[in-house]
XYZ file of C-alpha atoms in Angstrom:
579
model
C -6.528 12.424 13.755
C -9.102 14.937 14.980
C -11.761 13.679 16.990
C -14.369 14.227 14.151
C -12.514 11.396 12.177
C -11.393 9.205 14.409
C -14.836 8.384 15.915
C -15.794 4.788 15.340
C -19.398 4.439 13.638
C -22.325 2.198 14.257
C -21.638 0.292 11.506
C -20.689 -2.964 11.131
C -20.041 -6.112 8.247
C -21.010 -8.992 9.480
C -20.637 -8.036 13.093
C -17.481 -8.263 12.866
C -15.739 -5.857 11.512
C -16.402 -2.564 12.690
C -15.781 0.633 11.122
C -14.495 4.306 11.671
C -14.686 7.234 9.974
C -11.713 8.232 7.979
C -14.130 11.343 5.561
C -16.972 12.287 5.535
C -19.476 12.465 2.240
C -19.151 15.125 -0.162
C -22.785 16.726 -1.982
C -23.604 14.863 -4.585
C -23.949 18.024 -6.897
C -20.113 18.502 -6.022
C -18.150 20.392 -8.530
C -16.766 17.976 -11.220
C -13.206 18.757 -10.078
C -13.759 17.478 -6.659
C -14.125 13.776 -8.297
C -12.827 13.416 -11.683
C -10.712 11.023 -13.125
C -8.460 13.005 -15.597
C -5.799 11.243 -17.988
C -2.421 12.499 -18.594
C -1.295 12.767 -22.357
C 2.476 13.287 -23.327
C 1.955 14.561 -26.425
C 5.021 13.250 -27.827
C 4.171 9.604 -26.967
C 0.131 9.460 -27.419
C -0.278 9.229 -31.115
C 1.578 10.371 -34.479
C -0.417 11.646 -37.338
C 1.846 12.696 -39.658
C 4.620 9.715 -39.625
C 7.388 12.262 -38.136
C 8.088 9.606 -35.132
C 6.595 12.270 -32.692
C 3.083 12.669 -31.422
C 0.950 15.636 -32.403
C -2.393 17.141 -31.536
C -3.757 15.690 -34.481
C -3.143 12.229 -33.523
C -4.827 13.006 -30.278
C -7.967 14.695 -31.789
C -8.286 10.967 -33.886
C -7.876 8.896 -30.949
C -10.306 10.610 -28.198
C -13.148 8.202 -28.851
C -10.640 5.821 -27.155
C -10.682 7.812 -24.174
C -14.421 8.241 -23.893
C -14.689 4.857 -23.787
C -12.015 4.586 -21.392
C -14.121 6.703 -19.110
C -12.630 9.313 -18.229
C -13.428 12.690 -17.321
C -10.971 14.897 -18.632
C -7.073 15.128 -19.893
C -4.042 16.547 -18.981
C -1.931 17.979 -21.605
C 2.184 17.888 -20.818
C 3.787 20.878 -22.851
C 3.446 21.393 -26.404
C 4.129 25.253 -27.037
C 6.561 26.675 -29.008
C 9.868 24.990 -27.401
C 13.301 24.187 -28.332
C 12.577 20.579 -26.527
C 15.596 20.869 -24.126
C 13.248 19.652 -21.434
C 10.641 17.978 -23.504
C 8.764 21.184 -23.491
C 8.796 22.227 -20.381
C 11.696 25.000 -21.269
C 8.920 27.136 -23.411
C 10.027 30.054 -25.513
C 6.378 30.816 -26.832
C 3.455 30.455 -24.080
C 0.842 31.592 -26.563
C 1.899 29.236 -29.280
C 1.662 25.489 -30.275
C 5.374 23.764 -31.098
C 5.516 23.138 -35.375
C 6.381 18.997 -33.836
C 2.747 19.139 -32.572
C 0.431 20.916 -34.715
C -0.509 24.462 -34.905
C -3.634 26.971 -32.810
C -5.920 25.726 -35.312
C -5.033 22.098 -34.430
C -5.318 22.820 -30.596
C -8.750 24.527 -31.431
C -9.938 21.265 -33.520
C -9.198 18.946 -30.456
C -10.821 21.173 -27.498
C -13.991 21.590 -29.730
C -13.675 17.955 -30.153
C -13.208 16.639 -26.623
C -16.051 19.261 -25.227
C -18.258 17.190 -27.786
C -17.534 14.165 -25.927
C -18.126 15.341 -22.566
C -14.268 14.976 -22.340
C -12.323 18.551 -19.935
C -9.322 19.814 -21.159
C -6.216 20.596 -18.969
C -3.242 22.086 -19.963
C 0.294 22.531 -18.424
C 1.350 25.629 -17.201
C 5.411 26.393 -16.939
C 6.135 29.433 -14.319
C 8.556 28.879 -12.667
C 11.018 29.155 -15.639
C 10.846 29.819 -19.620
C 13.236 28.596 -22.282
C 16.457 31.127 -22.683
C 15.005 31.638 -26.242
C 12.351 33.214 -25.180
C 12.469 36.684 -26.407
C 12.229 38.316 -22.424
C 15.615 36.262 -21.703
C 17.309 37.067 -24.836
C 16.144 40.513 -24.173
C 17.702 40.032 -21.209
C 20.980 39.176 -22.343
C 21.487 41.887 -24.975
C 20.340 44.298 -22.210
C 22.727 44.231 -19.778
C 22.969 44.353 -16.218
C 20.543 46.691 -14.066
C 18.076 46.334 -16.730
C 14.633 46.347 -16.487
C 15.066 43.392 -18.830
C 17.155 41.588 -16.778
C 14.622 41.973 -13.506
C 12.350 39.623 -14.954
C 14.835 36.981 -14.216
C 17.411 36.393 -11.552
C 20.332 37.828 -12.470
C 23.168 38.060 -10.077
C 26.641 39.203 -9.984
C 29.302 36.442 -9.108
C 31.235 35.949 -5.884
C 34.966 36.171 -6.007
C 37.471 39.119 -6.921
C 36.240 38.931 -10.802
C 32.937 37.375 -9.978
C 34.167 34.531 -11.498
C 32.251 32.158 -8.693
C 28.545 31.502 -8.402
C 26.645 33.904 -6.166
C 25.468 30.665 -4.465
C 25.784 27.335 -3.469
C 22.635 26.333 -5.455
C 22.078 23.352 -7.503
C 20.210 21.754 -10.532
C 17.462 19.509 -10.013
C 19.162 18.117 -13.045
C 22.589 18.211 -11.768
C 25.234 20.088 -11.836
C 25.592 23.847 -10.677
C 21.960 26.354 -10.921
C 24.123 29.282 -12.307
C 25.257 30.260 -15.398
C 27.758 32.676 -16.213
C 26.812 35.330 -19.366
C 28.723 36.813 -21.663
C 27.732 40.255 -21.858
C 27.354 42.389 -25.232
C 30.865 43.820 -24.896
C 31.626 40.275 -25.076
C 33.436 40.437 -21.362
C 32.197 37.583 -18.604
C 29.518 39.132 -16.991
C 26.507 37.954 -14.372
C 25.427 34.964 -13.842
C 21.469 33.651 -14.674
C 19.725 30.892 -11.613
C 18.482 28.050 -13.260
C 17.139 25.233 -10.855
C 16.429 22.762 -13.545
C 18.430 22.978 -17.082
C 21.150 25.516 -18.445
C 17.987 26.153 -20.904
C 15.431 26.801 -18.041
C 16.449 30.354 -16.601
C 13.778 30.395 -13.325
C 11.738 33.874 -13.762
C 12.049 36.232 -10.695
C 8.329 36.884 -9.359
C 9.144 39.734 -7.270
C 8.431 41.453 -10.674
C 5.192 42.362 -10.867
C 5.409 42.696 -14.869
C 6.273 38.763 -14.067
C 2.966 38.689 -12.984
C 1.019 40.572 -15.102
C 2.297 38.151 -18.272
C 0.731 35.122 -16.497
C -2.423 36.471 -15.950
C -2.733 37.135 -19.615
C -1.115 34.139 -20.668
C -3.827 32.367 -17.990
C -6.601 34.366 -19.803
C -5.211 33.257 -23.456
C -6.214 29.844 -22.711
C -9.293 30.119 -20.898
C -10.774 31.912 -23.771
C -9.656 29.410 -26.038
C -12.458 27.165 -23.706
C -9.566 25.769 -21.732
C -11.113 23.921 -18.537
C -8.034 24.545 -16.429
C -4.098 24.143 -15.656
C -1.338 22.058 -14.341
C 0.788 24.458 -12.548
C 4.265 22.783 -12.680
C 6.720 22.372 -9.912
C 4.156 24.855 -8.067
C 6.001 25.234 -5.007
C 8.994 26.862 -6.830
C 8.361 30.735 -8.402
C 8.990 32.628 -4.948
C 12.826 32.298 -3.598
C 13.945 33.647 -0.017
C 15.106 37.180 -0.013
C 18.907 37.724 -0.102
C 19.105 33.740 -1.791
C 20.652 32.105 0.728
C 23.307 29.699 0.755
C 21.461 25.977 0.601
C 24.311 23.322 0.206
C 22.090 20.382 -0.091
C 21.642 18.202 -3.364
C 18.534 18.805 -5.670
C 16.369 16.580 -6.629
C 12.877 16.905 -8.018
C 11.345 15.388 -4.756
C 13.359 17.997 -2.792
C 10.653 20.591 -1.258
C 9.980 17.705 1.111
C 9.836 19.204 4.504
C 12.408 17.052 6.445
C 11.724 16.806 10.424
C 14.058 20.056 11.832
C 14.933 21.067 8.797
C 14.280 24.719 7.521
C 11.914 25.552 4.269
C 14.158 24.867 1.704
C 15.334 28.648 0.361
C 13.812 28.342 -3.548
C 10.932 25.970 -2.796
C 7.388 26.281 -1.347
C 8.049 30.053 -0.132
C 4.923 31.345 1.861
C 4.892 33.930 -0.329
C 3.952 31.646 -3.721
C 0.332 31.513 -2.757
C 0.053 35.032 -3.318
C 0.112 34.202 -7.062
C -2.322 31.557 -6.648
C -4.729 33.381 -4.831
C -4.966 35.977 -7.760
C -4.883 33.306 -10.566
C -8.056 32.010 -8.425
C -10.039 35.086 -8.800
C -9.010 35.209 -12.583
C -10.607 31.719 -13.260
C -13.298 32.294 -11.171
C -14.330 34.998 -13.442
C -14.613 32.726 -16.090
C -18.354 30.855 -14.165
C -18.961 27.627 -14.363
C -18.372 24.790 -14.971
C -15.816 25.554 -12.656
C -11.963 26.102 -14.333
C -9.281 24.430 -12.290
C -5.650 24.990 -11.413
C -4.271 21.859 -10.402
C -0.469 21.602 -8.113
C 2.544 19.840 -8.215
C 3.964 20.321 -5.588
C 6.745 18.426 -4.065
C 5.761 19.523 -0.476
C 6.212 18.125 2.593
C 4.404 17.464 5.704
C 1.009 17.351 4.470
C -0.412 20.112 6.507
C 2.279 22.357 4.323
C 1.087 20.689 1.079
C -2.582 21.239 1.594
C -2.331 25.220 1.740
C -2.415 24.690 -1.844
C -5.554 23.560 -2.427
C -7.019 26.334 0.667
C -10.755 27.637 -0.615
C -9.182 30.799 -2.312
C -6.191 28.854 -4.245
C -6.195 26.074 -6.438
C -8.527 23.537 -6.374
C -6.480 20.642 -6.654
C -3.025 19.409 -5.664
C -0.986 15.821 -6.815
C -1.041 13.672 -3.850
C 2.963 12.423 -4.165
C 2.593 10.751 -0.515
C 0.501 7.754 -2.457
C 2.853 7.618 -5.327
C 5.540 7.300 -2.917
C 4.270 4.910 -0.465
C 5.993 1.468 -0.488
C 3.889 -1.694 -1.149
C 2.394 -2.138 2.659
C -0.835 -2.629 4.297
C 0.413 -0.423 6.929
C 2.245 2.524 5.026
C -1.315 2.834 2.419
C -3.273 2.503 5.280
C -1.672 5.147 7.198
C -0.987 7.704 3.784
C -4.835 6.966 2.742
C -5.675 8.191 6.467
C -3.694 10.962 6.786
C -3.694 12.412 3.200
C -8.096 12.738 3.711
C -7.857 14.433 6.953
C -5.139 16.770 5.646
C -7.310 17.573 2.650
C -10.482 17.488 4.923
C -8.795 20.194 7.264
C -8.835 22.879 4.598
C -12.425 21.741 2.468
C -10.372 19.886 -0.442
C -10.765 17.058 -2.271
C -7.423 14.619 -2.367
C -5.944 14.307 -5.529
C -4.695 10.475 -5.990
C -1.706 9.719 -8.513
C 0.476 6.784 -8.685
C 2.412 7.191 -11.921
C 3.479 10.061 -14.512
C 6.049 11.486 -16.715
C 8.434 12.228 -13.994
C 8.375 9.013 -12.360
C 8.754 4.972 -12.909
C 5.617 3.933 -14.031
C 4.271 1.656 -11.566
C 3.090 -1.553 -12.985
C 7.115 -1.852 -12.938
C 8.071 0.026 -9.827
C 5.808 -2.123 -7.943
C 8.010 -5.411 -8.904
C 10.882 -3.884 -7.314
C 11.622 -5.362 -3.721
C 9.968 -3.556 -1.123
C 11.753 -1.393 0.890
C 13.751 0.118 -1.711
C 14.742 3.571 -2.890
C 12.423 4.346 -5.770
C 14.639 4.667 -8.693
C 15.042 7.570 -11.342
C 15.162 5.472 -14.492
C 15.904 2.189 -14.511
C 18.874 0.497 -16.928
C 19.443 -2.694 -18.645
C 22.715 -2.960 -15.543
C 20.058 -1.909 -13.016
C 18.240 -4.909 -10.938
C 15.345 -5.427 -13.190
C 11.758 -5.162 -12.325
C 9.841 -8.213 -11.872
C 7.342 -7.904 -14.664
C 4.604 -10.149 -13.439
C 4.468 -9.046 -9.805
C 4.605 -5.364 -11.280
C 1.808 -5.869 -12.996
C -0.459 -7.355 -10.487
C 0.274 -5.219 -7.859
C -0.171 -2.166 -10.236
C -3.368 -3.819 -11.225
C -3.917 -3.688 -7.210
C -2.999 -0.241 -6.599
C -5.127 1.676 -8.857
C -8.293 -0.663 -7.535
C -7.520 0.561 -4.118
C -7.033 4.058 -5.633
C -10.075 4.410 -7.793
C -12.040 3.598 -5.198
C -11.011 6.270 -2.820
C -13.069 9.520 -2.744
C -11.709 12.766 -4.773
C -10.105 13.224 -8.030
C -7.717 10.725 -9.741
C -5.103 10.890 -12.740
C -4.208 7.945 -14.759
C -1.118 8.134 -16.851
C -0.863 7.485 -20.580
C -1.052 3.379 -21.085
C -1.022 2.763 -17.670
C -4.962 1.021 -18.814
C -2.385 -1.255 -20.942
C -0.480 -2.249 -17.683
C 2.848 -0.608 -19.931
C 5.954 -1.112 -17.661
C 8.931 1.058 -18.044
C 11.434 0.823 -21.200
C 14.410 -0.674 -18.664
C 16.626 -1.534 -21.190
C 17.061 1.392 -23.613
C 20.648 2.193 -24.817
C 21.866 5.461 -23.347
C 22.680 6.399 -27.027
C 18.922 7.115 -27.341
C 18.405 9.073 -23.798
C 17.632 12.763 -24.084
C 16.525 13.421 -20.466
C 18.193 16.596 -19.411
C 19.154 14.499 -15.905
C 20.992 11.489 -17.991
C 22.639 13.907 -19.784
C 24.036 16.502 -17.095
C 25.112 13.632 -14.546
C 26.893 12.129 -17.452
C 24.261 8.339 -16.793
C 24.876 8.975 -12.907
C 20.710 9.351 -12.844
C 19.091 7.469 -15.420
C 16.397 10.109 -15.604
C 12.891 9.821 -16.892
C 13.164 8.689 -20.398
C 11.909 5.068 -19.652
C 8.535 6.230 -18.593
C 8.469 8.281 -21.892
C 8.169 6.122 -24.736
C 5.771 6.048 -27.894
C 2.542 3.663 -26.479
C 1.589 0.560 -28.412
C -1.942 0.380 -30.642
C -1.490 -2.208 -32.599
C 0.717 -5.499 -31.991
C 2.040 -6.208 -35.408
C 1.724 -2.704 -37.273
C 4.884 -0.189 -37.566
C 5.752 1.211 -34.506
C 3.063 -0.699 -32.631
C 0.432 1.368 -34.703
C 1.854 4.807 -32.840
C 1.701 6.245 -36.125
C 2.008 5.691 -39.888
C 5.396 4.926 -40.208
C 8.013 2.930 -38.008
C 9.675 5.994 -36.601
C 9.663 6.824 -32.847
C 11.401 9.705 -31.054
C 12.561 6.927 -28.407
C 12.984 2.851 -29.211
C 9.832 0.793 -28.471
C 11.097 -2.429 -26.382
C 9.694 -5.665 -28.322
C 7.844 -6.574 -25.482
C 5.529 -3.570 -25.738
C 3.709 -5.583 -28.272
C 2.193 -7.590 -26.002
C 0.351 -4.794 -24.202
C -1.178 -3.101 -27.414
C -4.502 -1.729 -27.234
C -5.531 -4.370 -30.176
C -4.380 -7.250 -27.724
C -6.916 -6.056 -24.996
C -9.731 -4.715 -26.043
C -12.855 -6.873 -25.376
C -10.099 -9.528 -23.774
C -11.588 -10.510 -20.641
C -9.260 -10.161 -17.569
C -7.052 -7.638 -19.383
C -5.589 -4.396 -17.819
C -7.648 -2.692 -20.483
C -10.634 -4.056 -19.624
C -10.158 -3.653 -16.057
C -9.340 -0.258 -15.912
C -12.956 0.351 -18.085
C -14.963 -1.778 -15.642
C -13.264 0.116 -12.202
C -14.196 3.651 -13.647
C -17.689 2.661 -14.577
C -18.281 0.937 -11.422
C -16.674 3.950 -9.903
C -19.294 6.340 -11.504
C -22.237 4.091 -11.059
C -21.871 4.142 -7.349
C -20.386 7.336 -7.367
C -17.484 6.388 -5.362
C -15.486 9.816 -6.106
C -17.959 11.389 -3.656
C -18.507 9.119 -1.328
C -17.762 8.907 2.627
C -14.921 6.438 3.443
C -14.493 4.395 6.698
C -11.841 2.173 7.756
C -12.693 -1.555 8.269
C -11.276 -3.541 11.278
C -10.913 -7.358 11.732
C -8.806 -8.252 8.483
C -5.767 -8.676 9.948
C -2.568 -6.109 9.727
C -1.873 -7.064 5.818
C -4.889 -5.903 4.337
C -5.926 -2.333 3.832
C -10.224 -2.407 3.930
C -12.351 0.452 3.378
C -15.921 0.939 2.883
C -16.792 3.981 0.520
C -20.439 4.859 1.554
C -20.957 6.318 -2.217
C -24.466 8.207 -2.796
C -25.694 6.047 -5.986
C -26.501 2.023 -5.391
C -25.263 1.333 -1.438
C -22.215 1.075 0.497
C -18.964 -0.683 -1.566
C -16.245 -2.438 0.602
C -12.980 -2.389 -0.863
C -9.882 -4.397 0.273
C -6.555 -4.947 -1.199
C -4.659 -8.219 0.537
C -0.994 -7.363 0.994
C -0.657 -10.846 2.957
C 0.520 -14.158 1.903
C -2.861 -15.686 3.101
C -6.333 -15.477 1.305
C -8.724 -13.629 3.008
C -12.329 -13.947 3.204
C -14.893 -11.420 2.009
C -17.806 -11.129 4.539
C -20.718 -13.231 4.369
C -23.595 -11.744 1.783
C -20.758 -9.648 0.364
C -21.176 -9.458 -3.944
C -17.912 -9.374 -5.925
C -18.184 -6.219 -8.502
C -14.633 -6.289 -9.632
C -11.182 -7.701 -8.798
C -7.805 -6.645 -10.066
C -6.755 -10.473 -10.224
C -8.794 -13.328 -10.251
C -9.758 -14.857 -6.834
C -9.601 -18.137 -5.394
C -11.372 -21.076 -6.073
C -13.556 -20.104 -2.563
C -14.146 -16.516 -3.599
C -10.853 -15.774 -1.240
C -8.955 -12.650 -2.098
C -5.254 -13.827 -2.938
C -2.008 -11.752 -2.066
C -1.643 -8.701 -3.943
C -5.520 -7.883 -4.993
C -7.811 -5.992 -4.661
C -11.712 -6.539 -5.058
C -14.400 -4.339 -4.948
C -17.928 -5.628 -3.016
C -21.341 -5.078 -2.368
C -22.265 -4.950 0.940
């Protein structure tokens, strides 16, 4: 640490339990960015309006009062342009359009006018690394030919071997499987081959074409004028490969762009060259005023100080923090990732962006009952070790105490308020995860984290729309988490999650100074977040198989579980106090 944060304070609890600074306060008129909570919606799982089995923008637009109340400041949209839904939308043929499954511009129009209404931001996903092949650049592409200017928007090469008959690389798919594909040209002989890092679908664009470019600045100015608050830049440490695409025989996977110690930069992620498109997106919503528009990163990226150049003053304002989602279940691995990820972020001005579960990943109230220690799992099966469902829950509960109270911005994914675990038993008849399919069920993939959410307990399709048709099966036991069986219910994840992100506004804990807190013992991570609004707030989350006491004259505001008889904080909770 530098010796700015590192330096113990004057402050104590108690007297016994001293404290040092791990960041310092941000203004209290910081930019909303800096310390929202924002909400991820996949739109093909939120809400169905029209009975099709798929969600749609409609079913959003009659649903956001739920989110107001919720209490959060702003959503994140996963892909719903025009798309032949090889990826789930992120393989998008039409970047100015809205996908027929999910509505139409009007629809998208309705819901933004209707969210800025309720105080509610509006975040969409932005694809550039790669398009669909059907959109009309890449099919351009292929009736061109090669040494087009067509073809230079993409990365075209010609194959290795005496007929070129071998990729021009050693390459792979994220998904599995080979990153070239072999063309036939119009003369209908074999001809180049396309890179594609993630699907056969998914040809990556080359952006050492400046008319590359040039179309996502207008496609970046589309949206904004639409009153879009900002973007989602997906897998934002791809775009830029090394020159002369060098050889690279290691597997993919989507967490690969992690840094490993003596390892060179991976040749087709986090290029220094990508912030050069970031740095001109910046000006371009800049020029839009305030409130402030945002570009928000994932990026895979690893060591930290290589992650945080994406969120420098002149690039994008936010970027996923992955290290917390990946942490294991320890007082000592959160306590050192919570420590490490502010005074990365601190180094270049940022805020920290906390995440523990999305789309991509196992949603956490069930990777959390998975023995500690483990390799996180892509997709679980009904032949995998299953989850404990309980424990899951209760640490999960746990986790996002701890990380709503930390200072910065937050996302929450869709029903993780419910406590929803993962669908760990779903045929593979029913998978359409481009990773299931290409490894043949070698990686389970990402479907389990993906299904329809529960409403209502006993209506069709858990009240996820009119009918009782789902793109991907509902297990039974998703009944039990439905909205209807929460709301009001004391104790309930629903409930809990509206309680920790009032309490989090009312004491303005997103902008608040954090110190660590000594004298717990090794198994419990303590903070105190010195937040601007109604005094200092310590938070500690027990990892240990012993209670531990809160100090003397400290006030219980919320718990994730309930405490002992003695006010004592059990294993696996957290509680939030006044002190």
């Amino acid at each position: 640490m530098t010796d700015t944060l590192s330096t113990t304070s004057d402050a104590t609890l108690g007297g016994t339990h001293p404290t040092h600074l791990l960041h310092p306060a941000d203004s209290a008129d910081a930019a909303w960015w800096r310390h929202a909570v924002i909400y991820q919606i996949y739109p093909r799982s939120w809400a169905d309006a029209d009975g099709d089995g798929i969600g749609d923008l409609p079913g959003v637009t009659a649903r956001l009062p739920y989110l107001k109340a919720l209490g959060v400041d702003a959503i994140w949209f996963s892909p719903f342009y025009t798309s032949p839904q090889a990826d789930a939308g992120y393989d998008v043929a039409d970047y100015r359009d809205i996908d027929p499954l999910f509505g139409t511009l009007a629809d998208a129009d309705e819901l933004v006018a209707r969210a800025h209404d309720l105080g509610l931001k509006i975040i969409v996903d932005l694809v550039p690394n790669h398009s669909s092949d059907e959109h009309v650049w890449f099919q351009a592409a292929l009736a061109a030919g090669p040494g087009s200017p067509e073809r230079a928007r993409y990365i075209f090469r010609d194959g290795k071997g005496e007929h070129g008959e071998l990729p021009p690389n050693d390459w792979r798919s994220v998904f599995g499987g080979d990153g070239w594909t072999r063309v036939t040209e119009p003369d209908g002989t074999p001809g180049q081959w396309y890179l594609h890092l993630f699907d056969t679908k998914q040809p990556d664009f080359d952006w050492d074409n400046p008319e590359v470019g040039d179309e996502f600045e207008s496609i970046l100015r589309f949206w904004l004028d639409r009153g879009i608050d900002g973007f989602r830049v997906d897998v934002a440490h791809g775009l830029v490969k090394e020159k002369g695409l060098p050889d690279y025989d290691v597997e993919q996977h989507l967490l690969d762009g992690e840094l490993k110690p003596g390892s060179p930069v991976p040749p087709m992620w986090d290029q220094d060259a990508v912030h050069d498109v970031y740095r001109r997106w910046r000006k371009v919503l800049d020029g839009y005023g305030t409130p402030d528009r945002i570009l928000c990163a994932e990026a895979w990226v690893r060591p930290q100080e290589r992650a945080v150049r994406y969120v420098r003053p002149d690039e994008m304002h936010q970027a996923f923090n992955f290290d917390f989602l990946k942490a294991q279940w320890t007082a000592e691995e959160l306590r050192s990732v919570i420590a490490s990820s502010l005074e990365a972020a601190d180094s270049v001005g940022a805020p920290s962006t906390w995440v523990l579960s999305n789309h991509d990943v196992v949603r956490h109230a069930s990777r959390l009952g998975l023995p500690v220690g483990e390799r996180q799992p892509n997709g679980i099966s009904a032949t995998d070790p299953q989850p404990d469902r309980a424990l899951g829950l209760k640490r999960a509960r746990a986790a996002t105490a701890l990380m709503l109270s930390l200072p910065g911005g937050a996302y929450l994914y869709q029903a993780e308020e419910l406590g929803l675990p993962d669908s760990t038993d779903m045929p593979g008849e029913f998978r359409q995860d481009p990773t299931f399919i290409r490894t043949e069920g070698a990686e389970i993939g990402r479907d389990g984290c993906r299904v329809p959410i529960p409403w209502e307990k006993d209506a069709p399709a858990f009240g996820f729309g009119p009918s009782d048709q789902t793109w991907l099966p509902q297990p039974e036991v998703y009944g039990e988490y439905a909205v209807d069986q929460q709301d009001g219910v004391e104790g309930s994840t629903l409930e809990l999650y509206r309680s920790l992100l009032r309490i989090r506004r009312e004491r303005a804990l997103g902008t608040g100074g954090l110190q660590s807190v000594d004298g717990f013992g090794d198994d419990v991570v303590a903070v105190l977040n010195t937040g601007q609004h109604a005094g200092d707030t310590l938070v500690l989350t027990n990892f240990g198989a012993d209670a531990v006491r809160l100090p003397a004259g400290a006030t219980v505001l919320v718990a994730s579980g309930p405490l002992a008889d003695d006010g004592a904080v059990p294993t696996d909770t957290t509680v939030w106090a006044a002190v």
